[in-house]
Amino acid sequence: MASSNTTLAEASNITTMAGRSNSTEAASPYSFHFGMLLNPDYLLVEAQVIFSALSIIWLGAHASLRRPPSAAHAKPKNGKKKVKDVQFAEGFTASDAIMLPVTAAIVLVGLYYALEWFKDPDIVNRVLRIYLSTVSIASLGAAAGHGLDIITSLVFPGLWVDRKGTLYRVDSDHQHQVKVGEGDVETEVVEIKTPFPSFLSTLPLSHGKIQAAWEIRNLLTEEWTVRLAAHGLGLAEFSIKLNTLLGFLIAISTTIAYNTTKWFFLPNLLGSAACYSSFSLMSPTSFSIGSAILVGLFFYDIIMVFYTPYMITVAKKIDAPIKLVFNTGRGVSMLGLGDIVVPGMLMAMALRFDLHQFYHKQMKLEPIDLVSELATATPGETVMVSETQYRRVKPTYADPEGQWGNRFWTTKLGSLSPVSIATSVRAATAFPKPYFYASMLGYFAGMLVTLTMLLVFNHGQPALLYLVPGVTGSLWLTALARGELKDMYGYTEDGSMDVEDVIVEVDSTGKTIEAVKSTAEEKGETKDNKTGKEAVARTEKGEGDYDVFLFSVTAPRRRAPKRD
C-alpha cells in the first residue's frame, strides 16, 4: 500500500508498491515486524489486489479459448457455414523476447522526460486519459458483450438437467424442449413450451408471453452477418450479435463518463477490460518464447525500479487507466496492468494447452490400407504392395462460447462438474486444467512474496521479480512431474500443428513411431479455399458483377415454428 503523503506506486505497467500511513511514521526509522502482515487493513486491501488480478486472468484466459490443433471442427448443422477459427492478432516470435523489454524501456523513459519537459503532469495525463480511454472502447465493448452473453446463457441455456438427472435441450426451431440421452441423442419431446430451464419452465405464462420469450431468446442468441465492400479496397464480412452492439454502447458511455466525471471505479474498469481483451489478442506462440519474454521483462522490471528513477517517478505522476488502484483509509495500493498481462498471457496459453491435451488424449487411430507400386527386378514390371497404417482421428471440438449457462444448469447442487450425460458441456468447460491451476498457484505465491517484500523493505518492488519465477517455474515443474516436458516444449500456436489426415506408424504397443502429413492438408486445398480462389479468378478476369459499395446486415429468417 501507499500512503496519501508518501506515494510509492507503480509505473506504466509492471510494479506494485506499498508505503506507510502517516508522516510521523515516515519520518521515524522504519522497522519491520511480522505483526504488520496481520494488520486487518493491510490484509483486506492486498486481498483485493490479489483477487482482482486472479479474477481478470481467469476470465481472460477462458475468453481466449479456441479450437486446439488436436480437435476437429464440429460439423455445421442446418446448412450453416463452417465456422472459421479466430486467429490471434499478435503471435510473438523469439526476437520479441529482446524487443519487448527495449520497447517498454523506450516508452517509460519517453514518459519520464515528457513529464519533466512539460513540468505540469496534468497536460500529459489529459492526453493519456483521452487516448487510452478511446483505445479501450474496443476492449471494454468486447468484455461487456461477453458479459451479456453469459447473462443470456444463464437465462436462456441450451441444456439443463432436472433433479432426477434427466437432460433437456431447448429447441428454438420447434419452440419446445426434448429429452437427451447418452451420446447426445434426442429421445423424447416433452410438454415444455417455454425456453426457460428447470423450475423457471413451470412458471404459469400466457401464450403471448411465451412467444415473446422465444423471440427474445432468438434475438439475443442469433448471429447477424455484416458485409462491407468498397471497389478497390476489398470485402469485409463478419458475424455480430445484439449483445456485442449493446456492449459497445456500454463501452462508449463508460468512456464518456470517465472523461467527464471523477468516479473512482471507472479507471479500474477500463484497465481490467484492457487486460481481459489482451489475452484473446496476443499469444506467446510457444512456452519457450513466452518464458523468454517473461525473463526479458523480469530484468527490465528490476533495472527500472531499483537502478533508475524512471519507474517510480512516472508512477507517481501518471493518472491514467494503466493500473488498478485500491483506496483505503490508510493509503492506496496499486497494481500495474503489466503485472497482470505479462504473466497472464502465458497462463492463458497454459489453459489452451490443457484443452489441447484433453483432446489429444482422445485421438483414435483408424487402420487404413495403403497401396503402393514398386518396381521389380524385371524391367517394365511393377508389383502392388499393400501396407496397413493408421490415421489419426481427431475428436470433435465443443465450443465453450455460450456454455457457461449450460454448465450452471447441468450441475447438480453440491457438485462442481456437470452431469456425465452432458458430454459437450463437460468437454467445453470442465476439462482437466492442471497447468492452468498450477500457474494460478504460482501467481498467487508470487503476489504474496511481493506484498511481503513491500513491508519488509518499505520500498516499491518490481512485481515481476517474484511473479515470473512463480508462473514459469510452476508450469515447467508441472510438465516435469507429469512427464510431459516434450509435449509442452513442442506445443505451438503458429498453426503448424493443425493438420488433418495424419498417417502414423505404430509399434507393437500401439505407440506412435512416425507421423506423415497428408499432401492435401499441407497444400491447404480445402473446399472452402478452392471456392474462394475460383471467385477471385473470375473477378480478375473481369467476369461477373462486382460491388462498388456495399453495406448490409443480414439476420436469419424466422419462420413459423416447426411442428411434429
XYZ file of C-alpha atoms in Angstrom, residues 243-495:
253
model
C -25.157 -8.304 -27.206
C -21.995 -7.156 -28.983
C -23.693 -3.947 -30.108
C -25.061 -3.365 -26.609
C -21.582 -3.982 -25.207
C -20.087 -1.261 -27.384
C -22.820 1.172 -26.331
C -21.889 0.451 -22.722
C -18.214 0.975 -23.562
C -18.837 4.339 -25.258
C -20.972 5.510 -22.323
C -18.316 4.418 -19.833
C -15.571 6.234 -21.740
C -17.577 9.456 -21.812
C -18.285 9.124 -18.072
C -14.586 8.514 -17.364
C -13.551 11.713 -19.150
C -16.302 13.862 -17.598
C -16.641 12.547 -14.028
C -14.410 11.533 -11.118
C -15.948 8.125 -10.446
C -13.118 6.214 -8.794
C -14.014 2.776 -10.194
C -14.003 3.752 -13.895
C -10.195 3.697 -14.372
C -10.123 0.230 -12.823
C -12.940 -0.867 -15.121
C -11.135 0.360 -18.233
C -7.848 -1.170 -17.129
C -9.449 -4.507 -16.307
C -11.153 -4.616 -19.709
C -7.838 -3.900 -21.461
C -6.201 -6.829 -19.638
C -9.170 -9.100 -20.328
C -9.120 -8.482 -24.069
C -5.349 -8.699 -24.400
C -5.398 -12.436 -23.696
C -7.624 -13.024 -26.738
C -5.416 -10.898 -28.991
C -1.894 -11.988 -28.030
C -0.225 -15.390 -27.973
C 3.338 -16.172 -26.880
C 3.236 -18.771 -29.722
C 5.119 -21.341 -27.622
C 6.036 -21.873 -23.986
C 9.731 -21.360 -24.704
C 9.096 -17.986 -26.369
C 6.650 -16.965 -23.642
C 9.132 -17.878 -20.917
C 11.918 -15.963 -22.710
C 9.700 -12.864 -22.958
C 8.921 -13.046 -19.244
C 12.619 -13.409 -18.404
C 13.436 -10.343 -20.515
C 10.783 -8.265 -18.760
C 11.940 -9.723 -15.443
C 15.329 -7.981 -15.846
C 13.703 -4.856 -17.282
C 11.498 -4.532 -14.207
C 14.392 -4.946 -11.774
C 16.571 -2.363 -13.546
C 13.835 0.244 -13.902
C 12.704 0.012 -10.265
C 15.974 -0.452 -8.381
C 18.538 1.331 -10.579
C 16.706 4.206 -12.298
C 14.235 6.909 -11.212
C 12.014 6.372 -14.237
C 9.523 3.822 -12.933
C 8.647 5.403 -9.586
C 8.608 8.958 -10.935
C 6.250 8.083 -13.778
C 4.054 6.041 -11.427
C 3.672 8.926 -9.003
C 2.694 11.432 -11.664
C 0.681 9.500 -14.248
C -3.067 9.430 -13.645
C -4.477 7.228 -16.434
C -6.033 3.742 -16.743
C -2.658 1.944 -16.720
C -3.041 0.439 -13.247
C -5.605 -0.823 -10.767
C -5.970 1.455 -7.744
C -7.441 0.353 -4.406
C -8.167 3.128 -1.905
C -8.422 2.663 1.852
C -8.495 4.917 4.867
C -4.784 4.243 5.433
C -3.484 4.698 1.925
C -3.523 3.433 -1.645
C -2.498 0.104 -3.143
C -1.741 -0.154 -6.844
C -1.095 -2.912 -9.346
C 0.184 -2.213 -12.845
C -1.636 -3.734 -15.789
C 1.625 -5.250 -16.971
C 1.797 -7.320 -13.788
C -1.427 -8.926 -14.975
C -0.920 -9.067 -18.746
C 2.717 -10.215 -18.899
C 2.412 -13.381 -16.778
C -1.261 -13.708 -17.665
C -0.648 -14.279 -21.370
C 1.499 -17.333 -20.522
C -1.144 -18.519 -18.042
C -3.834 -18.194 -20.717
C -1.670 -20.279 -23.032
C -1.406 -22.882 -20.254
C -5.204 -23.156 -20.247
C -5.259 -23.612 -24.019
C -2.549 -26.260 -23.659
C -4.743 -28.053 -21.112
C -7.537 -28.058 -23.684
C -5.146 -29.340 -26.364
C -4.003 -32.186 -24.118
C -7.592 -33.059 -23.263
C -8.479 -33.607 -26.931
C -5.098 -35.098 -27.817
C -5.659 -37.922 -25.345
C -8.997 -38.681 -27.052
C -7.466 -39.131 -30.507
C -8.094 -42.533 -32.061
C -6.083 -44.499 -34.582
C -8.092 -45.757 -37.537
C -6.479 -48.575 -39.592
C -6.237 -47.947 -43.334
C -4.641 -49.929 -46.172
C -2.086 -48.048 -48.226
C -1.321 -49.463 -51.669
C 1.940 -48.556 -53.367
C 3.521 -49.583 -56.671
C 7.068 -50.950 -56.536
C 9.404 -51.767 -59.430
C 10.693 -55.308 -59.757
C 13.997 -56.703 -60.999
C 12.397 -57.267 -64.408
C 12.407 -54.070 -66.456
C 8.933 -52.643 -67.054
C 7.227 -54.754 -64.392
C 5.802 -53.475 -61.094
C 4.269 -55.040 -58.035
C 1.389 -53.641 -55.983
C 2.205 -53.730 -52.272
C -0.422 -53.238 -49.557
C 0.555 -51.985 -46.126
C -1.610 -51.309 -43.075
C -1.054 -47.917 -41.481
C -3.080 -45.850 -39.047
C -4.725 -42.481 -39.406
C -5.244 -40.133 -36.502
C -8.901 -39.244 -35.992
C -9.448 -36.084 -34.022
C -12.366 -35.780 -31.591
C -14.986 -33.135 -32.367
C -14.473 -29.764 -30.735
C -17.080 -28.466 -28.269
C -17.059 -24.670 -28.398
C -17.120 -23.131 -24.874
C -18.832 -19.967 -26.127
C -22.273 -19.723 -24.554
C -21.686 -22.857 -22.448
C -21.401 -21.252 -19.012
C -25.160 -21.063 -18.615
C -25.369 -24.693 -19.711
C -22.781 -25.628 -17.094
C -24.708 -23.850 -14.354
C -27.989 -25.583 -15.212
C -26.435 -29.030 -15.765
C -24.502 -29.078 -12.489
C -26.346 -30.560 -9.552
C -26.362 -28.819 -6.198
C -23.267 -29.802 -4.227
C -21.290 -30.812 -7.334
C -18.596 -28.901 -9.201
C -18.933 -30.566 -12.611
C -21.878 -31.036 -14.984
C -23.646 -34.394 -15.028
C -21.847 -37.064 -17.037
C -24.579 -37.207 -19.688
C -23.873 -33.555 -20.642
C -20.747 -34.536 -22.556
C -20.453 -31.387 -24.678
C -20.714 -29.123 -21.634
C -18.126 -31.143 -19.726
C -15.744 -31.064 -22.695
C -16.176 -27.310 -23.171
C -15.963 -26.133 -19.566
C -14.939 -28.936 -17.189
C -11.886 -30.426 -18.913
C -8.828 -31.051 -16.665
C -6.725 -27.899 -16.118
C -3.546 -28.985 -14.275
C -1.237 -26.468 -15.981
C -3.574 -23.525 -15.604
C -4.233 -24.228 -11.937
C -0.504 -24.675 -11.330
C 0.189 -21.280 -12.910
C -2.593 -19.682 -10.844
C -0.993 -21.095 -7.712
C 2.421 -19.827 -8.847
C 0.994 -16.344 -9.499
C -0.708 -16.320 -6.112
C 2.541 -17.295 -4.379
C 4.456 -14.640 -6.322
C 1.995 -11.936 -5.287
C 2.199 -12.977 -1.634
C 6.001 -12.702 -1.728
C 5.779 -9.331 -3.499
C 3.416 -7.886 -0.912
C 5.528 -9.233 1.926
C 8.669 -7.656 0.486
C 6.849 -4.320 0.270
C 6.529 -4.266 4.034
C 9.925 -5.787 4.735
C 11.837 -3.140 2.745
C 9.246 -0.314 2.806
C 10.111 0.325 -0.837
C 8.493 -0.261 -4.178
C 9.137 -3.737 -5.536
C 9.352 -4.969 -9.141
C 6.472 -7.449 -9.075
C 7.848 -9.476 -11.978
C 10.873 -10.250 -9.820
C 8.584 -12.637 -7.941
C 5.800 -13.347 -10.441
C 7.997 -14.586 -13.288
C 9.682 -17.364 -11.263
C 6.336 -18.263 -9.716
C 4.484 -18.639 -13.027
C 7.193 -20.080 -15.269
C 8.538 -22.334 -12.524
C 5.111 -23.760 -11.737
C 4.456 -24.556 -15.416
C 7.757 -26.238 -16.254
C 7.835 -28.167 -12.960
C 4.285 -29.397 -13.600
C 5.341 -30.650 -17.038
C 8.354 -32.364 -15.487
C 6.243 -34.023 -12.790
C 3.659 -35.217 -15.338
C 6.285 -36.459 -17.791
C 5.037 -34.045 -20.477
C 8.062 -31.802 -20.974
C 8.356 -32.859 -24.618
C 4.657 -32.162 -25.251
C 4.838 -28.777 -23.587
C 8.043 -27.747 -25.356
C 6.702 -28.870 -28.738
C 3.314 -27.165 -28.383
C 2.926 -24.125 -30.611
C 0.099 -21.860 -31.710
C 1.603 -20.807 -35.032
C -0.772 -23.144 -36.916
